[in-house]
mmCIF file of C-alpha atoms and ligand atoms in Angstrom:
data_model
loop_
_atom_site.group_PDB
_atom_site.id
_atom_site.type_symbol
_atom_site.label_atom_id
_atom_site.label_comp_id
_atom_site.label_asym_id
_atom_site.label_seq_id
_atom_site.Cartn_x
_atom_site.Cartn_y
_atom_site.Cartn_z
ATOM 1 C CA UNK A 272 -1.140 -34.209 -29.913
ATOM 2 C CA UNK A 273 2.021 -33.176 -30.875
ATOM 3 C CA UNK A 274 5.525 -32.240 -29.287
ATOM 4 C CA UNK A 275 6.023 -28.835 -28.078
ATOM 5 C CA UNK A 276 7.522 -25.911 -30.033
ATOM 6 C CA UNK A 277 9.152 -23.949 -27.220
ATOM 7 C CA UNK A 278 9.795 -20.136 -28.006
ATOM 8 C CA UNK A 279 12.347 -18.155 -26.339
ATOM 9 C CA UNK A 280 11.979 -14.454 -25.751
ATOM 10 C CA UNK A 281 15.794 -13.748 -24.509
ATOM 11 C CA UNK A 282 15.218 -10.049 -24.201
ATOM 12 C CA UNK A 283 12.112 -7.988 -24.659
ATOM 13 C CA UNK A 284 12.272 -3.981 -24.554
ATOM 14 C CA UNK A 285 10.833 -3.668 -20.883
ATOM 15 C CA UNK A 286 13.717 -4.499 -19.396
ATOM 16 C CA UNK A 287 16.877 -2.661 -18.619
ATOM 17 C CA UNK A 288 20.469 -4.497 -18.327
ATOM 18 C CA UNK A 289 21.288 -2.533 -15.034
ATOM 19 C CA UNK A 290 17.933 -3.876 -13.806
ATOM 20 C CA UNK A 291 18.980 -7.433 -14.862
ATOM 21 C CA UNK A 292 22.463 -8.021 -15.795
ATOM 22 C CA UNK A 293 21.879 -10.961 -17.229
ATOM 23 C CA UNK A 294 19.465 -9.846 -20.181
ATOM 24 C CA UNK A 295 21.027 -10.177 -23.801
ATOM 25 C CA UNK A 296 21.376 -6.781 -25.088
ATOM 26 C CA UNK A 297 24.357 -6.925 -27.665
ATOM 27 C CA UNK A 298 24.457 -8.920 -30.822
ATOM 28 C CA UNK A 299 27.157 -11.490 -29.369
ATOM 29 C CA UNK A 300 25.268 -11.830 -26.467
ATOM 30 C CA UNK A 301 22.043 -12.790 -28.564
ATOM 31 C CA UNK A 302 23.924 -15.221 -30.496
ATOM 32 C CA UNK A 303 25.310 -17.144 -27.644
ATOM 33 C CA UNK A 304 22.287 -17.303 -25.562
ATOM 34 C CA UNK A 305 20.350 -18.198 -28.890
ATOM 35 C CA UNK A 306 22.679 -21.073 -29.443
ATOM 36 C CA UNK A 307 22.522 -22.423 -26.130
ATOM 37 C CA UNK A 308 18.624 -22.095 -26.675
ATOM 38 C CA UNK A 309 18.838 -23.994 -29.413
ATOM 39 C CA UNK A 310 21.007 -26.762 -27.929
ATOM 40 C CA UNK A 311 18.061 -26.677 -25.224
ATOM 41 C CA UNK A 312 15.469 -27.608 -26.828
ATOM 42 C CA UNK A 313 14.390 -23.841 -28.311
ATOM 43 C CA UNK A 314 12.743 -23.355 -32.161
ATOM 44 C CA UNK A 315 11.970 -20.254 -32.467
ATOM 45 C CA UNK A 316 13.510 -16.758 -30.910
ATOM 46 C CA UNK A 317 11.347 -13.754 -30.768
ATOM 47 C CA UNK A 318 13.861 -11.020 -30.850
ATOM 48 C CA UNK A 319 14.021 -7.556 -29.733
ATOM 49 C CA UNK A 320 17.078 -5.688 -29.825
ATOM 50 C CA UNK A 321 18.890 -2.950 -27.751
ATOM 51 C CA UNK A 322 21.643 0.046 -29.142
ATOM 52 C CA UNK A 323 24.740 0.346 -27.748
ATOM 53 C CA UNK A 324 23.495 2.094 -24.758
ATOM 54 C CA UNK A 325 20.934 -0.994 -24.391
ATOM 55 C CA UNK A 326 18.140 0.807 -25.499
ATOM 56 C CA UNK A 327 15.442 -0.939 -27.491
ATOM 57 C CA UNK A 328 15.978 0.261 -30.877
ATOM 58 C CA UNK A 329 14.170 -0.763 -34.852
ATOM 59 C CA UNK A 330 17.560 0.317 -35.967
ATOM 60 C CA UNK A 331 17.321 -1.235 -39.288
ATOM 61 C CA UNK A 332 20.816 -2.092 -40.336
ATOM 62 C CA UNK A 333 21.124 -3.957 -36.562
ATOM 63 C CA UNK A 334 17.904 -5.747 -37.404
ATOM 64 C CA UNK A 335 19.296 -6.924 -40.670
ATOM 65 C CA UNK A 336 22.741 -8.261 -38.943
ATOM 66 C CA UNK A 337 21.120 -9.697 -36.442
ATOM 67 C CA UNK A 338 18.750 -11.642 -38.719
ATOM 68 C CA UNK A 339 21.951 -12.368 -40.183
ATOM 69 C CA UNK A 340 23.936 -13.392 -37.311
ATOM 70 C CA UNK A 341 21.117 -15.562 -36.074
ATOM 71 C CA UNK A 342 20.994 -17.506 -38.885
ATOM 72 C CA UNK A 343 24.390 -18.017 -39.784
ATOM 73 C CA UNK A 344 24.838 -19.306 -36.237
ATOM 74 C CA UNK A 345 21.718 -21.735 -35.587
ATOM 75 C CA UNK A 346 19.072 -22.873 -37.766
ATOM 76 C CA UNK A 347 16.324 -21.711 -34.872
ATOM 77 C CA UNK A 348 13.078 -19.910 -36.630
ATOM 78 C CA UNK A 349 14.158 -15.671 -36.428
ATOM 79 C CA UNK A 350 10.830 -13.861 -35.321
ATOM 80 C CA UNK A 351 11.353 -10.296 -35.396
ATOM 81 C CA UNK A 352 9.424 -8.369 -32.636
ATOM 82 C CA UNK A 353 6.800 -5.567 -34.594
ATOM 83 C CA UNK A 354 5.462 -4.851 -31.344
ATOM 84 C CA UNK A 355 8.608 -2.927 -30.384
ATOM 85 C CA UNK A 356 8.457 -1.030 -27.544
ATOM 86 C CA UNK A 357 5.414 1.121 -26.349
ATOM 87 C CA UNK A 358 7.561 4.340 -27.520
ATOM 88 C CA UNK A 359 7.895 2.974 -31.192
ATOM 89 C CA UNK A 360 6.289 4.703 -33.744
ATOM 90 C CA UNK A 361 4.103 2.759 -36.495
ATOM 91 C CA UNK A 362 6.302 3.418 -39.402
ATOM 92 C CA UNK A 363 9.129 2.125 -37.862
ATOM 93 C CA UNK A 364 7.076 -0.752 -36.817
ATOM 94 C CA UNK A 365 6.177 -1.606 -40.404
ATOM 95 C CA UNK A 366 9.867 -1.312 -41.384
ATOM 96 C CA UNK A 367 10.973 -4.065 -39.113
ATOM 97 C CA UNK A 368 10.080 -6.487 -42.287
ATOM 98 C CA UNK A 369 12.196 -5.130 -44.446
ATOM 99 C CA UNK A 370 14.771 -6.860 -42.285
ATOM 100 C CA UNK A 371 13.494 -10.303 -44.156
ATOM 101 C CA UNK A 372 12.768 -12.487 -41.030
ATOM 102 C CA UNK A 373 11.062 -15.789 -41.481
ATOM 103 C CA UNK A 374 8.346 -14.730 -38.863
ATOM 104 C CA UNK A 375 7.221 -11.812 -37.247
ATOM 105 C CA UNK A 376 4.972 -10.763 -34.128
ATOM 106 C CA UNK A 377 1.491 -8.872 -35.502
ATOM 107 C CA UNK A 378 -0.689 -8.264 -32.304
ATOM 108 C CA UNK A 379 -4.268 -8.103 -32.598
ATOM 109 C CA UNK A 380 -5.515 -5.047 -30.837
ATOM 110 C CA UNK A 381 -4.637 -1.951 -28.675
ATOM 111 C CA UNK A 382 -3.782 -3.030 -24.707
ATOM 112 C CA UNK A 383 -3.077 -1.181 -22.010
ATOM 113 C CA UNK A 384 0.263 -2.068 -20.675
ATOM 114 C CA UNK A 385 1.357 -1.485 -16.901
ATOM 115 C CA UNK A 386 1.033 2.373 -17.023
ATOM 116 C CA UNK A 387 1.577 2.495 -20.841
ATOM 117 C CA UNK A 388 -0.469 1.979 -23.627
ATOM 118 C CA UNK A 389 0.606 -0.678 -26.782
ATOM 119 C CA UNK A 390 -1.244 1.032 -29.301
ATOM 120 C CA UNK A 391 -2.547 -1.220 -32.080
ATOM 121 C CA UNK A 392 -4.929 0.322 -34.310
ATOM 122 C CA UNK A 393 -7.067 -1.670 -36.474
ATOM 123 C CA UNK A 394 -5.860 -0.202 -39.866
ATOM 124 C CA UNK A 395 -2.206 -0.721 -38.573
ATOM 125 C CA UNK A 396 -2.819 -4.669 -37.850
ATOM 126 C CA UNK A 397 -4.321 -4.784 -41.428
ATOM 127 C CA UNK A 398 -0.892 -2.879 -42.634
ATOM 128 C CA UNK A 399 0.912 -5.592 -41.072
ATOM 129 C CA UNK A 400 -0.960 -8.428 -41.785
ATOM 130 C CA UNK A 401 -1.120 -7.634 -45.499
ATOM 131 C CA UNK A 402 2.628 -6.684 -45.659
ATOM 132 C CA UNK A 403 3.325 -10.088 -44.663
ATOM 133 C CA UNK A 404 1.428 -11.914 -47.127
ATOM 134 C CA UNK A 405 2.646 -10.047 -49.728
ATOM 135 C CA UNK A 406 6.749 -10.461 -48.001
ATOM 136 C CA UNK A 407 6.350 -14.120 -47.407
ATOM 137 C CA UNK A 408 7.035 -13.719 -43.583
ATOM 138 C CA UNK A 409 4.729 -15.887 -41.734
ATOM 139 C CA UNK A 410 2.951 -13.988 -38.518
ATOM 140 C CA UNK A 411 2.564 -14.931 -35.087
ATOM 141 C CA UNK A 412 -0.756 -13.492 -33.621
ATOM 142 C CA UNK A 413 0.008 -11.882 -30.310
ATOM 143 C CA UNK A 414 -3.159 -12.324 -28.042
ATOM 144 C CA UNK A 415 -3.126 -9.993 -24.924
ATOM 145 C CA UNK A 416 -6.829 -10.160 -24.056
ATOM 146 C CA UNK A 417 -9.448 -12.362 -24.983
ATOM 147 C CA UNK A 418 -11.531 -10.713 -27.646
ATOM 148 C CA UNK A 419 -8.097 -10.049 -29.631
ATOM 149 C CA UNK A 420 -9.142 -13.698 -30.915
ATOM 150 C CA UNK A 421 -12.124 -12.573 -32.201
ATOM 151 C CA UNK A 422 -10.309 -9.432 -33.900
ATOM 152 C CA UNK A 423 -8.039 -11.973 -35.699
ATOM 153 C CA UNK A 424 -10.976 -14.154 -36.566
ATOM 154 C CA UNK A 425 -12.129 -11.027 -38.410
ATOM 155 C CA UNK A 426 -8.678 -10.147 -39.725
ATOM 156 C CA UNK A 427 -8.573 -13.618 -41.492
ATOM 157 C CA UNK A 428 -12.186 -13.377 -42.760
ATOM 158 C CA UNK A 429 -11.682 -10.198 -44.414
ATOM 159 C CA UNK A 430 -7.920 -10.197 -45.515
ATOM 160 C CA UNK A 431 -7.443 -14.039 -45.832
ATOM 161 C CA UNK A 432 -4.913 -16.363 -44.184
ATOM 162 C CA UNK A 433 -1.416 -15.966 -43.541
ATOM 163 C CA UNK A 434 1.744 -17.510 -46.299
ATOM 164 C CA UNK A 435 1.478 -20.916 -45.746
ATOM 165 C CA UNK A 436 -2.124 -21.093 -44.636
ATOM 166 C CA UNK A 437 -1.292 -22.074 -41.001
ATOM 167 C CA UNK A 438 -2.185 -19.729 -38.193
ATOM 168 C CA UNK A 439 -0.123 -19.442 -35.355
ATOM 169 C CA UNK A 440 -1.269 -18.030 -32.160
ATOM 170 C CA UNK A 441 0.494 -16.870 -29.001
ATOM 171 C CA UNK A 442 -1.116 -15.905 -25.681
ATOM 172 C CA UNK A 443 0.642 -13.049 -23.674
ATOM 173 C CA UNK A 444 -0.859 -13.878 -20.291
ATOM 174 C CA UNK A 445 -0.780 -11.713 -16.667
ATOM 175 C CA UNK A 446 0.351 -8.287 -18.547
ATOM 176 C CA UNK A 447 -1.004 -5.412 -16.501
ATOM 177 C CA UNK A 448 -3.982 -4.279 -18.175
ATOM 178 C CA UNK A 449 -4.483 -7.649 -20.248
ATOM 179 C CA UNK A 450 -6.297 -10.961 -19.440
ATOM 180 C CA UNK A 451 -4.507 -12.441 -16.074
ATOM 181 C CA UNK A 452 -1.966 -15.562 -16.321
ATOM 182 C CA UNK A 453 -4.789 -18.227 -14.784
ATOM 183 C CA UNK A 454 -5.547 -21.699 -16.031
ATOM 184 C CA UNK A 455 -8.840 -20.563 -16.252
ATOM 185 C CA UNK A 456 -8.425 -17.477 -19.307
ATOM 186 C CA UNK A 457 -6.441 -20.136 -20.867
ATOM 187 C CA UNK A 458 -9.139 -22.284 -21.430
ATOM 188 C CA UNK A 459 -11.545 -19.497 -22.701
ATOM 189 C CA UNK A 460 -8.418 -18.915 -25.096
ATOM 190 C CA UNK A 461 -8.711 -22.353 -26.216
ATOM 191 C CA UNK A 462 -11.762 -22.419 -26.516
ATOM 192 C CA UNK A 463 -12.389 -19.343 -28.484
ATOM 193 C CA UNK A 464 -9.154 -20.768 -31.024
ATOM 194 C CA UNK A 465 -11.587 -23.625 -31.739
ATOM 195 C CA UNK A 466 -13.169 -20.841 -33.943
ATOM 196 C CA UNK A 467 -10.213 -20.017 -36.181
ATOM 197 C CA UNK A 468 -9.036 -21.769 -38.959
ATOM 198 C CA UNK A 469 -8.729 -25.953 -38.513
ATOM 199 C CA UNK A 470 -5.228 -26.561 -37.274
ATOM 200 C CA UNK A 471 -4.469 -23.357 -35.719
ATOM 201 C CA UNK A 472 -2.242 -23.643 -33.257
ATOM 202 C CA UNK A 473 -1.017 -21.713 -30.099
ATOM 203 C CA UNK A 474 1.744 -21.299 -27.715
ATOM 204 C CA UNK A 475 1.507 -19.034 -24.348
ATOM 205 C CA UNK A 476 3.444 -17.136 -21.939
ATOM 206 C CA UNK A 477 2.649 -15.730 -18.416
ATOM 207 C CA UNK A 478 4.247 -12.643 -17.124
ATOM 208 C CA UNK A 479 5.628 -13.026 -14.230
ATOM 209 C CA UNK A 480 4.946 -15.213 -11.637
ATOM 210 C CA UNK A 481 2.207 -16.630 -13.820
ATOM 211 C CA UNK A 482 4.880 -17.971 -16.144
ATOM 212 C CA UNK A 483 4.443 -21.690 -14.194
ATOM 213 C CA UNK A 484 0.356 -21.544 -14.200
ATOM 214 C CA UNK A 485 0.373 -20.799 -17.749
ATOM 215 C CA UNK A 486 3.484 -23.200 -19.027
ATOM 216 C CA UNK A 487 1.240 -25.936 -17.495
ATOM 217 C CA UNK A 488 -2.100 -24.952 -18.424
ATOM 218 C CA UNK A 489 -0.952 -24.480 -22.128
ATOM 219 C CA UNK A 490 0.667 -28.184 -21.867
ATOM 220 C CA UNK A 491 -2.171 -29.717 -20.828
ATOM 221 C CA UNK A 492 -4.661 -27.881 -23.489
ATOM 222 C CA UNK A 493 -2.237 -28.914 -26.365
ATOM 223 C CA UNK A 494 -0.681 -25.532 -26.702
ATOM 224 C CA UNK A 495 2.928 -24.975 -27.063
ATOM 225 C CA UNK A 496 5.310 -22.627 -24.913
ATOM 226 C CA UNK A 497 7.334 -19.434 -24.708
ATOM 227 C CA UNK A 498 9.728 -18.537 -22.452
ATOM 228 C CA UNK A 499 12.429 -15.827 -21.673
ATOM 229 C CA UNK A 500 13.434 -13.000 -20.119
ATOM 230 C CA UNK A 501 11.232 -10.302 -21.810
ATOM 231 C CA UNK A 502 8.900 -12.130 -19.747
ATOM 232 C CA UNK A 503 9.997 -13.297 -16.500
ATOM 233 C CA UNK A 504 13.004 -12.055 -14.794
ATOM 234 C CA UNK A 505 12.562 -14.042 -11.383
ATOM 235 C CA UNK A 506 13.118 -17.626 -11.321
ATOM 236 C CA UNK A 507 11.464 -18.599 -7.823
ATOM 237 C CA UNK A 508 10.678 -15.959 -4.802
ATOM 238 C CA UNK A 509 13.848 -14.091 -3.932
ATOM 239 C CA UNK A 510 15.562 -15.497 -7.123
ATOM 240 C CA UNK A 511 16.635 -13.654 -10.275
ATOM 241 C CA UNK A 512 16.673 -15.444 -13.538
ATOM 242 C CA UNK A 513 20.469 -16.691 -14.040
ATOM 243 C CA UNK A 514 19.948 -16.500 -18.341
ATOM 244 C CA UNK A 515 17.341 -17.780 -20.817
ATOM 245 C CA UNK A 516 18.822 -21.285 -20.930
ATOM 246 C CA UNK A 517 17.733 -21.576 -17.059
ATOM 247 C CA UNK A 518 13.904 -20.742 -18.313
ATOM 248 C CA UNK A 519 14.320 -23.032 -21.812
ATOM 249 C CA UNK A 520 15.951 -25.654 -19.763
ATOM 250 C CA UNK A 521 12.553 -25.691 -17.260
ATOM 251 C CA UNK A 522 9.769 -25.837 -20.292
ATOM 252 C CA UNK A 523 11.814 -28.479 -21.863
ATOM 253 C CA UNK A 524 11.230 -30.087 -18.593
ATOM 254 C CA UNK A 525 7.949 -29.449 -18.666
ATOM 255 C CA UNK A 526 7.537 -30.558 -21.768
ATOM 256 C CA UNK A 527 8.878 -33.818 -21.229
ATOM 257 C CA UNK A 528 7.246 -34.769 -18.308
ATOM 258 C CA UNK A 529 3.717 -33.991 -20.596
ATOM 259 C CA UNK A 530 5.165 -36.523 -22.495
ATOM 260 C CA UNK A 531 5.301 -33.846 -25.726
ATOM 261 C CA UNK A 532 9.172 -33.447 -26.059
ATOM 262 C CA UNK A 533 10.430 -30.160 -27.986
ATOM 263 C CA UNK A 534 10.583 -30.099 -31.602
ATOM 264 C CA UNK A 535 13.389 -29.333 -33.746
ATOM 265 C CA UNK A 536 13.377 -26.028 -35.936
ATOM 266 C CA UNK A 537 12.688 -28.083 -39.342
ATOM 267 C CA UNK A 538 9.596 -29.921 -37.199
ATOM 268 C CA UNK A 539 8.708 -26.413 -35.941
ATOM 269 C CA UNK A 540 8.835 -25.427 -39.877
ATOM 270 C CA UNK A 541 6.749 -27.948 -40.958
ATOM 271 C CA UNK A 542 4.010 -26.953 -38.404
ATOM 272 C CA UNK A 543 3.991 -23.433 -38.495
ATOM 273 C CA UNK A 544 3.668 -24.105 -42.705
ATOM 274 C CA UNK A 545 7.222 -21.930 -43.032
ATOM 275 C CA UNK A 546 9.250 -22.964 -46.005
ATOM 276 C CA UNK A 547 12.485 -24.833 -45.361
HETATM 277 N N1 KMH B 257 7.177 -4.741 -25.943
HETATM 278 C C1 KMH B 257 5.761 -4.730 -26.001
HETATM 279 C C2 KMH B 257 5.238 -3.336 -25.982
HETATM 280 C C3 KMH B 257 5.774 -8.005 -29.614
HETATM 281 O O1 KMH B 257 6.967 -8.226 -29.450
HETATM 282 O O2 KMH B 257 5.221 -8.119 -30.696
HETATM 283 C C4 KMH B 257 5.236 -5.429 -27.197
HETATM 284 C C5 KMH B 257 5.712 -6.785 -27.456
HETATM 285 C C6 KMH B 257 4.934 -7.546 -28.456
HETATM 286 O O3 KMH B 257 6.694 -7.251 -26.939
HETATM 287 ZN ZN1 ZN B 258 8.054 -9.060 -27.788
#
């Protein structure tokens, strides 16, 4: 068993900043909640980012300065979003590498999502997957629904493993139309990852209020955690989520009282198989 690579997820692209003033929408308030992430306990930050109406944009010269801007400002792991939002088209999708993050999402599989659909088509995973191989940029497997698992397990038997040969996995629990945020899908999660690759590893997040059943389900199967704002936006009944650091600072907690502290971003390197 090993510490705990907590993920933060400051912003998402379901979210709008008159809904929820406190969501991160411009670059400089990115970097500052990223840095106080960071200083958390945070290793890696799955990013989405807004235009300057706040919209939820592929934009690619933002992408690129905000890759930049992230890492000239903390040494935290920059996973680029390729899931967008439901409104993105594929090409534009595919075009968030170009950006040159160290990581990037890849889902495995089409899901509906509250009254949208987050279209996934088998030929575009393989686009994705294969682009990243070829880029360097090491994927995180988004897992909405259980038999996703067995879509990547036949991603990675017919188009190999991911750079680095470690395969990351993260469970996006309680979405509407998606498996629910219980302790109990968890464990069928776990138990179907015991079919991938030796050493794969996964992290989860619940929706909601499923974020606490999850972040303790996850700790107690070995998996590691993600947190944030593009996935819960209410702290406790009747409370909205103050920032990110508020969410970090309770998996750290978490995390701690599992007895599997946070790692650092080199630690979080070394596991995920991303060069230094
Ligand atoms: N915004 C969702 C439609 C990802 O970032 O890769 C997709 C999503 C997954 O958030
Ligand atoms: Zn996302």
């Amino acid at each position: 068993m090993t510490g705990t690579l907590i993920t933060v997820a400051p912003t998402g692209a379901e979210s709008s900043k008159a809904a929820v003033p406190a969501l991160p929408v411009t670059l400089d308030e990115l970097v500052a909640t990223a840095k106080e992430c960071e200083a958390l306990g945070a290793a890696i930050i799955h990013v989405h980012i807004r235009d300057d109406d706040g919209r939820p944009t592929l934009d690619q010269g933002r992408l690129r300065a905000t890759v930049a801007a992230l890492r000239q400002s903390t040494d935290l792991i920059v996973q680029l979003s390729s899931g967008g939002a439901v409104t993105d088209p594929e090409d534009q999708r595919l075009a968030v590498l170009d950006a040159g993050p160290e990581m990037a999402s890849c889902t495995m599989g089409t899901v509906n999502f509250g009254d949208d659909v987050f279209l996934n088509r088998w030929a575009f995973v393989v686009d994705l997957h294969t682009r990243m191989q070829e880029r360097g940029i090491v994927p995180e497997y988004e897992i909405f629904d259980l038999g996703q698992l067995t879509t990547l397990q036949r991603l990675l038997g017919k188009h190999g493993l991911p750079v680095g040969g470690h395969v990351h996995v993260d469970l996006v629990m309680g979405v509407p139309g998606g498996m629910p945020g219980t302790a109990e899908a968890l464990v069928a999660c776990a138990s179907a990852i015991r079919d991938l690759p030796e050493g794969t590893t996964f992290s989860a997040t619940g929706i909601g209020r499923s974020t606490i059943p999850v972040m303790l389900a996850s700790l107690s199967a070995g998996g590691h955690l993600r947190v944030g704002m593009e996935d819960t936006v209410t702290y406790a009944k009747g409370r909205p989520v103050e920032s990110n650091m508020q969410l970090v600072a309770r998996a750290v907690g978490f995390a701690q009282l599992a007895q599997r502290p946070p790692v650092t971003p080199a630690e979080a390197r070394r596991l995920l198989g991303i060069p230094a």
